[in-house]
CSV table of C-alpha atoms and ligand atoms in Angstrom, one decimal:
chain,number,residue,atom,x,y,z
J,23,MET,CA,148.0,35.6,51.7
J,24,ILE,CA,151.8,36.3,52.4
J,25,GLU,CA,152.7,35.2,56.2
J,26,LEU,CA,155.6,36.8,58.5
J,27,LYS,CA,157.4,34.7,61.2
J,28,ASN,CA,159.3,36.2,63.9
J,29,VAL,CA,161.6,38.1,60.4
J,30,SER,CA,164.8,40.0,61.8
J,31,LYS,CA,166.8,41.6,59.3
J,32,LYS,CA,170.4,42.8,60.7
J,33,TYR,CA,172.8,44.8,58.9
J,34,GLY,CA,176.1,43.8,61.0
J,35,SER,CA,174.9,45.3,64.1
J,36,ILE,CA,171.9,48.3,63.0
J,37,SER,CA,169.0,45.8,64.0
J,38,ALA,CA,166.4,47.2,61.1
J,39,LEU,CA,164.0,44.4,61.6
J,40,LYS,CA,163.2,42.5,64.9
J,41,ASN,CA,160.5,39.8,64.8
J,42,ILE,CA,158.0,40.7,62.0
J,43,ASN,CA,154.9,39.2,62.4
J,44,LEU,CA,152.4,39.8,60.0
J,45,THR,CA,149.5,38.6,58.0
J,46,ILE,CA,148.7,39.5,54.4
J,47,PRO,CA,145.4,38.8,52.9
J,48,SER,CA,145.0,38.3,49.2
J,49,GLY,CA,142.9,41.1,47.4
J,50,VAL,CA,144.2,43.8,50.2
J,51,CYS,CA,145.7,46.7,49.7
J,52,PHE,CA,147.9,47.1,52.8
J,53,GLY,CA,150.0,49.8,54.0
J,54,LEU,CA,153.3,49.8,55.8
J,55,VAL,CA,153.6,52.9,57.3
J,56,GLY,CA,156.7,54.6,59.4
J,57,PRO,CA,160.0,57.0,59.7
J,58,ASN,CA,162.7,57.3,57.7
J,59,GLY,CA,165.1,53.8,59.0
J,60,ALA,CA,161.8,52.3,60.6
J,61,GLY,CA,162.6,49.3,58.3
J,62,LYS,CA,160.1,49.7,55.7
J,63,SER,CA,162.3,49.6,52.5
J,64,THR,CA,163.8,46.4,54.4
J,65,LEU,CA,161.1,44.2,54.8
J,66,MET,CA,159.9,45.1,51.2
J,67,LYS,CA,162.8,43.5,50.1
J,68,ILE,CA,162.8,40.7,51.8
J,69,LEU,CA,159.0,40.2,50.7
J,70,ALA,CA,160.5,40.8,46.5
J,71,ASN,CA,163.1,38.4,48.0
J,72,ILE,CA,166.1,41.1,47.0
J,73,ILE,CA,167.3,40.0,50.6
J,74,LYS,CA,168.0,36.9,50.7
J,75,GLU,CA,169.5,36.9,54.2
J,76,TYR,CA,167.4,37.2,56.7
J,77,GLU,CA,165.9,34.8,60.0
J,78,GLY,CA,161.8,34.0,60.1
J,79,LYS,CA,159.7,32.5,58.2
J,80,ILE,CA,157.8,33.4,55.1
J,81,ASN,CA,155.2,31.9,53.3
J,82,ILE,CA,153.0,33.2,50.5
J,83,ASN,CA,150.2,32.0,48.7
J,84,SER,CA,150.7,28.8,50.5
J,85,ASN,CA,154.2,27.7,48.6
J,86,LYS,CA,152.0,27.8,45.2
J,87,THR,CA,153.5,29.5,42.5
J,88,PHE,CA,152.9,33.3,42.2
J,89,SER,CA,154.1,36.6,40.2
J,90,MET,CA,155.0,39.8,41.7
J,91,GLY,CA,155.9,42.8,40.6
J,92,TYR,CA,158.3,45.1,43.4
J,93,THR,CA,159.2,49.3,42.6
J,94,PRO,CA,162.2,49.9,44.5
J,95,GLN,CA,162.0,53.6,45.6
J,96,ASP,CA,164.9,54.9,43.2
J,97,ILE,CA,164.4,54.8,39.9
J,98,CYS,CA,165.5,51.5,38.1
J,99,LEU,CA,165.6,52.8,34.3
J,100,GLU,CA,168.0,53.0,31.5
J,101,GLU,CA,168.1,57.5,30.9
J,102,THR,CA,170.0,57.1,27.4
J,103,ILE,CA,166.7,54.8,25.5
J,104,THR,CA,163.1,55.1,25.1
J,105,ALA,CA,160.3,54.3,27.5
J,106,SER,CA,159.1,52.1,25.4
J,107,ALA,CA,162.7,50.7,25.5
J,108,ASN,CA,162.7,50.2,28.9
J,109,LEU,CA,159.2,48.2,29.1
J,110,LYS,CA,160.5,46.3,26.2
J,111,PHE,CA,163.0,45.3,28.5
J,112,TYR,CA,161.4,44.7,31.6
J,113,GLY,CA,158.9,42.9,30.0
J,114,MET,CA,161.0,40.5,28.2
J,115,VAL,CA,162.7,39.6,31.5
J,116,TYR,CA,159.0,38.7,32.7
J,117,GLY,CA,159.6,36.8,30.2
J,118,LEU,CA,156.3,38.3,27.8
J,119,LYS,CA,156.9,38.5,23.8
J,120,GLY,CA,155.0,39.5,20.5
J,121,LYS,CA,151.8,40.5,20.4
J,122,LYS,CA,151.7,39.6,24.2
J,123,LEU,CA,154.0,42.4,25.1
J,124,SER,CA,153.0,45.3,22.4
J,125,GLU,CA,149.8,44.7,24.1
J,126,ARG,CA,151.0,45.2,27.8
J,127,GLN,CA,153.1,48.5,26.6
J,128,GLU,CA,149.6,50.1,24.9
J,129,ILE,CA,148.2,49.3,28.3
J,130,ILE,CA,150.7,50.5,30.5
J,131,PHE,CA,151.6,53.4,28.8
J,132,LYS,CA,147.8,54.4,28.5
J,133,ASP,CA,147.3,53.2,32.4
J,134,MET,CA,150.1,55.7,33.4
J,135,GLY,CA,149.5,58.8,30.8
J,136,LEU,CA,152.8,58.6,29.2
J,137,THR,CA,151.4,57.4,26.0
J,138,GLU,CA,152.5,60.4,23.9
J,139,ARG,CA,155.8,60.1,25.0
J,140,LYS,CA,156.2,56.6,25.0
J,141,THR,CA,159.0,57.0,22.0
J,142,SER,CA,161.0,59.8,24.1
J,143,LYS,CA,164.3,59.3,25.9
J,144,VAL,CA,163.8,58.6,29.5
J,145,LYS,CA,166.6,61.1,30.0
J,146,THR,CA,163.6,63.9,28.7
J,147,TYR,CA,160.9,62.4,31.2
J,148,SER,CA,160.4,64.7,34.2
J,149,GLY,CA,160.8,62.4,38.1
J,150,GLY,CA,157.4,62.6,38.2
J,151,MET,CA,156.8,60.4,34.2
J,152,LYS,CA,160.3,58.7,35.1
J,153,ARG,CA,158.0,57.1,38.4
J,154,ARG,CA,154.9,56.4,36.8
J,155,LEU,CA,157.4,54.6,33.8
J,156,ASN,CA,159.0,52.9,37.0
J,157,ILE,CA,155.8,51.8,38.3
J,158,GLY,CA,154.8,50.2,34.6
J,159,CYS,CA,157.6,48.3,34.6
J,160,ALA,CA,156.8,46.5,37.5
J,161,LEU,CA,153.2,45.5,36.2
J,162,ILE,CA,153.9,44.6,32.7
J,163,HIS,CA,153.1,40.8,33.5
J,164,GLU,CA,150.2,41.5,35.2
J,165,PRO,CA,151.5,40.0,38.8
J,166,GLU,CA,149.2,39.5,41.7
J,167,ILE,CA,151.4,40.9,44.3
J,168,VAL,CA,152.4,44.5,43.6
J,169,ILE,CA,154.9,45.6,46.3
J,170,LEU,CA,155.6,50.0,45.6
J,171,ASP,CA,157.9,51.4,48.2
J,172,GLU,CA,157.0,55.1,48.4
J,173,PRO,CA,155.5,55.5,45.4
J,174,THR,CA,154.7,58.8,45.2
J,175,VAL,CA,157.3,60.4,47.0
J,176,GLY,CA,158.9,64.1,45.4
J,177,VAL,CA,156.1,63.5,42.2
J,178,ASP,CA,154.0,65.8,40.8
J,179,PRO,CA,150.1,66.0,41.4
J,180,GLN,CA,149.5,65.3,37.9
J,181,SER,CA,151.9,62.3,38.8
J,182,ARG,CA,150.2,61.1,41.8
J,183,ARG,CA,146.6,60.9,40.3
J,184,HIS,CA,147.6,58.7,37.9
J,185,ILE,CA,149.5,56.5,40.3
J,186,PHE,CA,146.2,56.4,42.7
J,187,GLU,CA,144.1,55.4,39.9
J,188,LEU,CA,146.4,52.9,38.6
J,189,ILE,CA,146.3,51.7,42.6
J,190,LYS,CA,142.5,52.0,42.2
J,191,LYS,CA,142.3,49.9,39.1
J,192,LEU,CA,144.9,46.7,40.4
J,193,LYS,CA,142.5,47.0,43.5
J,194,LYS,CA,139.4,46.3,41.4
J,195,GLN,CA,141.2,43.4,39.5
J,196,GLY,CA,141.6,41.8,42.8
J,197,LYS,CA,145.2,42.1,43.4
J,198,THR,CA,147.0,42.0,46.2
J,199,ILE,CA,149.5,45.8,46.6
J,200,ILE,CA,151.7,45.9,49.3
J,201,TYR,CA,152.4,50.2,49.6
J,202,THR,CA,154.3,52.1,51.9
J,203,SER,CA,153.9,55.8,52.4
J,204,HIS,CA,155.0,58.7,54.9
J,205,TYR,CA,152.0,60.1,53.2
J,206,MET,CA,149.1,59.1,56.1
J,207,GLU,CA,146.2,60.3,53.9
J,208,GLU,CA,147.2,58.2,50.7
J,209,ILE,CA,147.7,55.4,53.2
J,210,GLU,CA,143.8,56.6,54.7
J,211,SER,CA,142.1,56.5,51.2
J,212,LEU,CA,144.1,53.3,48.9
J,213,CYS,CA,144.3,51.0,51.5
J,214,ASP,CA,142.2,48.8,53.3
J,215,GLN,CA,144.7,47.5,56.4
J,216,VAL,CA,148.2,48.7,57.9
J,217,ALA,CA,150.8,48.1,59.7
J,218,PHE,CA,152.8,50.7,61.7
J,219,ILE,CA,156.4,50.1,61.9
J,220,ASP,CA,158.7,52.1,64.1
J,221,LYS,CA,162.6,51.0,64.5
J,222,GLY,CA,162.0,47.7,62.8
J,223,GLU,CA,159.1,46.9,64.7
J,224,ILE,CA,155.3,46.5,64.2
J,225,ILE,CA,153.7,48.0,66.7
J,226,GLU,CA,149.9,48.2,65.2
J,227,GLN,CA,148.1,47.0,62.7
J,228,GLY,CA,144.5,46.3,61.3
J,229,THR,CA,141.8,47.5,59.2
J,230,ILE,CA,141.9,51.5,59.1
J,231,ASN,CA,138.3,51.8,60.8
J,232,GLU,CA,139.1,49.4,63.7
J,233,LEU,CA,142.7,51.5,64.0
J,234,LEU,CA,140.5,55.1,64.0
J,235,HIS,CA,137.9,53.7,66.3
J,236,ARG,CA,140.7,51.6,68.6
J,237,TYR,CA,143.1,55.7,68.8
J,238,SER,CA,141.4,58.5,68.4
J,239,GLN,CA,140.3,61.0,70.7
J,240,PRO,CA,136.7,62.5,69.5
J,241,GLY,CA,136.2,65.9,70.0
J,242,ILE,CA,135.6,69.4,68.1
J,243,TYR,CA,137.5,72.3,66.7
J,244,ILE,CA,137.2,75.7,67.5
J,245,LYS,CA,138.9,79.1,65.9
J,246,GLY,CA,138.7,82.3,66.1
J,247,ASP,CA,138.2,85.3,68.5
J,248,ILE,CA,137.0,83.3,71.3
J,249,PRO,CA,136.0,84.6,75.0
J,250,GLU,CA,137.9,82.1,78.1
J,251,LEU,CA,134.5,82.3,79.2
J,252,LEU,CA,133.2,79.5,76.7
J,253,LEU,CA,135.9,77.5,76.6
J,254,GLN,CA,136.3,77.5,81.4
J,255,GLY,CA,135.7,73.7,82.5
J,256,GLU,CA,136.2,71.8,79.1
J,257,SER,CA,139.1,69.4,78.3
J,258,LYS,CA,141.0,71.2,75.2
J,259,VAL,CA,144.1,71.2,73.4
J,260,GLU,CA,145.4,74.4,72.1
J,261,LYS,CA,146.4,73.2,67.8
J,262,ASP,CA,146.6,75.6,65.1
J,263,GLY,CA,145.6,78.7,66.8
J,264,GLY,CA,142.3,76.9,67.7
J,265,TRP,CA,141.5,74.5,70.4
J,266,VAL,CA,140.3,71.0,69.8
J,267,ILE,CA,137.7,70.4,72.8
J,268,GLN,CA,138.1,66.7,73.5
J,269,THR,CA,134.5,65.0,74.4
J,270,ASP,CA,132.5,61.3,74.2
J,271,THR,CA,129.7,63.7,73.3
J,272,PRO,CA,130.8,65.6,69.4
J,273,LEU,CA,127.9,66.8,67.9
J,274,GLU,CA,125.9,67.6,71.1
J,275,THR,CA,128.8,70.0,72.2
J,276,LEU,CA,129.4,70.8,68.4
J,277,ALA,CA,125.8,72.4,68.7
J,278,LYS,CA,126.5,73.0,72.3
J,279,PHE,CA,129.0,75.5,70.9
J,280,ALA,CA,126.8,77.0,68.1
J,281,ASN,CA,124.6,78.0,70.3
J,282,GLN,CA,126.9,80.0,72.3
J,283,CYS,CA,127.8,81.6,70.2
J,284,THR,CA,125.1,82.7,68.6
J,285,LYS,CA,123.9,84.2,72.1
J,286,LYS,CA,126.5,86.1,72.4
J,287,GLU,CA,127.2,87.2,68.3
J,288,ILE,CA,130.6,85.3,68.0
J,289,VAL,CA,131.4,83.9,64.4
J,290,PRO,CA,133.8,81.6,64.8
J,291,SER,CA,136.3,81.0,61.9
J,292,GLN,CA,135.7,77.3,62.4
J,293,LEU,CA,134.0,75.2,64.2
J,294,SER,CA,133.8,71.6,63.4
J,295,LEU,CA,133.6,67.6,64.5
J,296,VAL,CA,137.4,66.8,64.8
J,297,GLN,CA,137.7,64.2,62.2
J,298,PRO,CA,140.4,60.8,63.4
J,299,ARG,CA,143.1,60.5,61.0
J,300,LEU,CA,145.8,58.0,61.2
J,301,GLU,CA,148.5,60.4,61.6
J,302,ASP,CA,146.9,60.9,65.4
J,303,VAL,CA,147.4,57.1,65.9
J,304,PHE,CA,150.7,56.7,64.8
J,305,PHE,CA,150.9,60.1,67.2
J,306,THR,CA,149.3,58.0,70.3
J,307,LEU,CA,151.2,55.0,69.7
J,308,THR,CA,155.2,56.6,69.2
J,309,GLY,CA,154.7,59.9,70.7
J,310,THR,CA,156.0,61.3,67.7
J,311,GLU,CA,155.1,62.7,64.6
J,312,LEU,CA,155.4,60.8,61.6
J,313,ARG,CA,157.2,63.6,59.4
J,314,ASP,CA,159.1,65.1,61.8
J,315,ASN,CA,161.2,62.6,61.0
J,316,GLN,CA,160.9,62.9,57.7
J,317,SER,CA,164.1,63.7,55.4
J,318,ALA,CA,162.1,64.0,51.9
Z,424,ATP,N1,172.3,48.4,53.2
Z,424,ATP,C1,172.1,48.7,54.5
Z,424,ATP,N2,172.9,48.3,55.0
Z,424,ATP,C2,173.1,49.2,56.4
Z,424,ATP,N3,172.3,49.8,56.8
Z,424,ATP,C3,171.3,49.2,56.0
Z,424,ATP,C4,170.8,49.5,54.8
Z,424,ATP,N4,169.9,49.7,54.3
Z,424,ATP,C5,169.5,50.1,55.2
Z,424,ATP,N5,170.2,50.0,57.0
Z,424,ATP,C6,169.4,50.8,57.5
Z,424,ATP,O1,168.2,49.6,58.4
Z,424,ATP,C7,167.5,50.8,59.1
Z,424,ATP,C8,166.4,50.4,58.3
Z,424,ATP,O2,165.8,50.8,57.1
Z,424,ATP,P1,165.0,50.9,56.2
Z,424,ATP,O3,165.7,51.7,54.8
Z,424,ATP,O4,164.6,49.7,55.6
Z,424,ATP,O5,164.2,51.8,56.6
Z,424,ATP,P2,162.9,52.5,55.5
Z,424,ATP,O6,161.8,52.6,57.1
Z,424,ATP,O7,162.7,51.9,54.3
Z,424,ATP,O8,163.8,54.0,55.4
Z,424,ATP,P3,163.5,54.9,54.9
Z,424,ATP,O9,161.6,55.4,54.6
Z,424,ATP,O10,164.1,56.2,55.1
Z,424,ATP,O11,163.6,54.7,53.1
Z,424,ATP,C9,168.2,52.1,59.3
Z,424,ATP,O12,168.7,52.2,60.2
Z,424,ATP,C10,168.8,51.9,58.0
Z,424,ATP,O13,169.8,53.0,58.1
């Protein structure tokens, strides 16, 4: 278990983290979500012991020994040598050698879908391949705790798929994974728990289901050539050229609209239940869209 108590960090006059209290149970995939500049990377670097000057207390696995792998947001590879030599270097840094090191290299290359390119120089790799290798370097020593800071930023779909598969494999192995992303759909599909961070503060945390349950408004979505009359008296919000109709009884409302449309021979281009999304939870909490703040 990882426990943070009143963790704060300032860079000069900038308060990057303010009294962070967080508990990350062992064996969960924990998502940390927030807009640019929220403090995610700072928190990751503190956990990875890269930033050593901060206020507050961190307790990892009750101070028992543990191994950790950290992938920073920026690619940290030597481009002029082969992928294999890069991976070997990281393996040796983590104390691996001989047969064990070779075996681990083979596994990482296979997991990352890079086996055929392992003897190529890193400078010949695409951005996505470099990112996959960068992640592999942090996993060479089979760490119990894996910290991945925006592992899918700017990657192609193929690399994204490999990274997702890898995270699922790490989850099955019972690793504790801490994962930051701007992409809520990634957090929703990969993580068990999530914390929202905004302006250096944790503004909400819980399991994905808890948060969706607590904050999302149930409803249905209707789009198309819909007469005003049909929507009269409904609590509705315009969205993407259609309407979200807010209701506590979405199934009944959906059936009612389907009936009315059938009777009036109207064929909406879309009529569906609104699926609660983490994106909406963040919006409810902060009043801002996560991605409006993105520069990437
Ligand atoms: N080395 C540094 N020196 C000064 N200020 C910094 C430094 N690193 C981060 N900051 C500032 O601290 C705040 C938090 O930055 P941090 O990189 O932790 O946020 P983030 O949520 O990871 O953002 P992003 O998603 O853009 O990576 C920001 O205001 C940032 O400008």
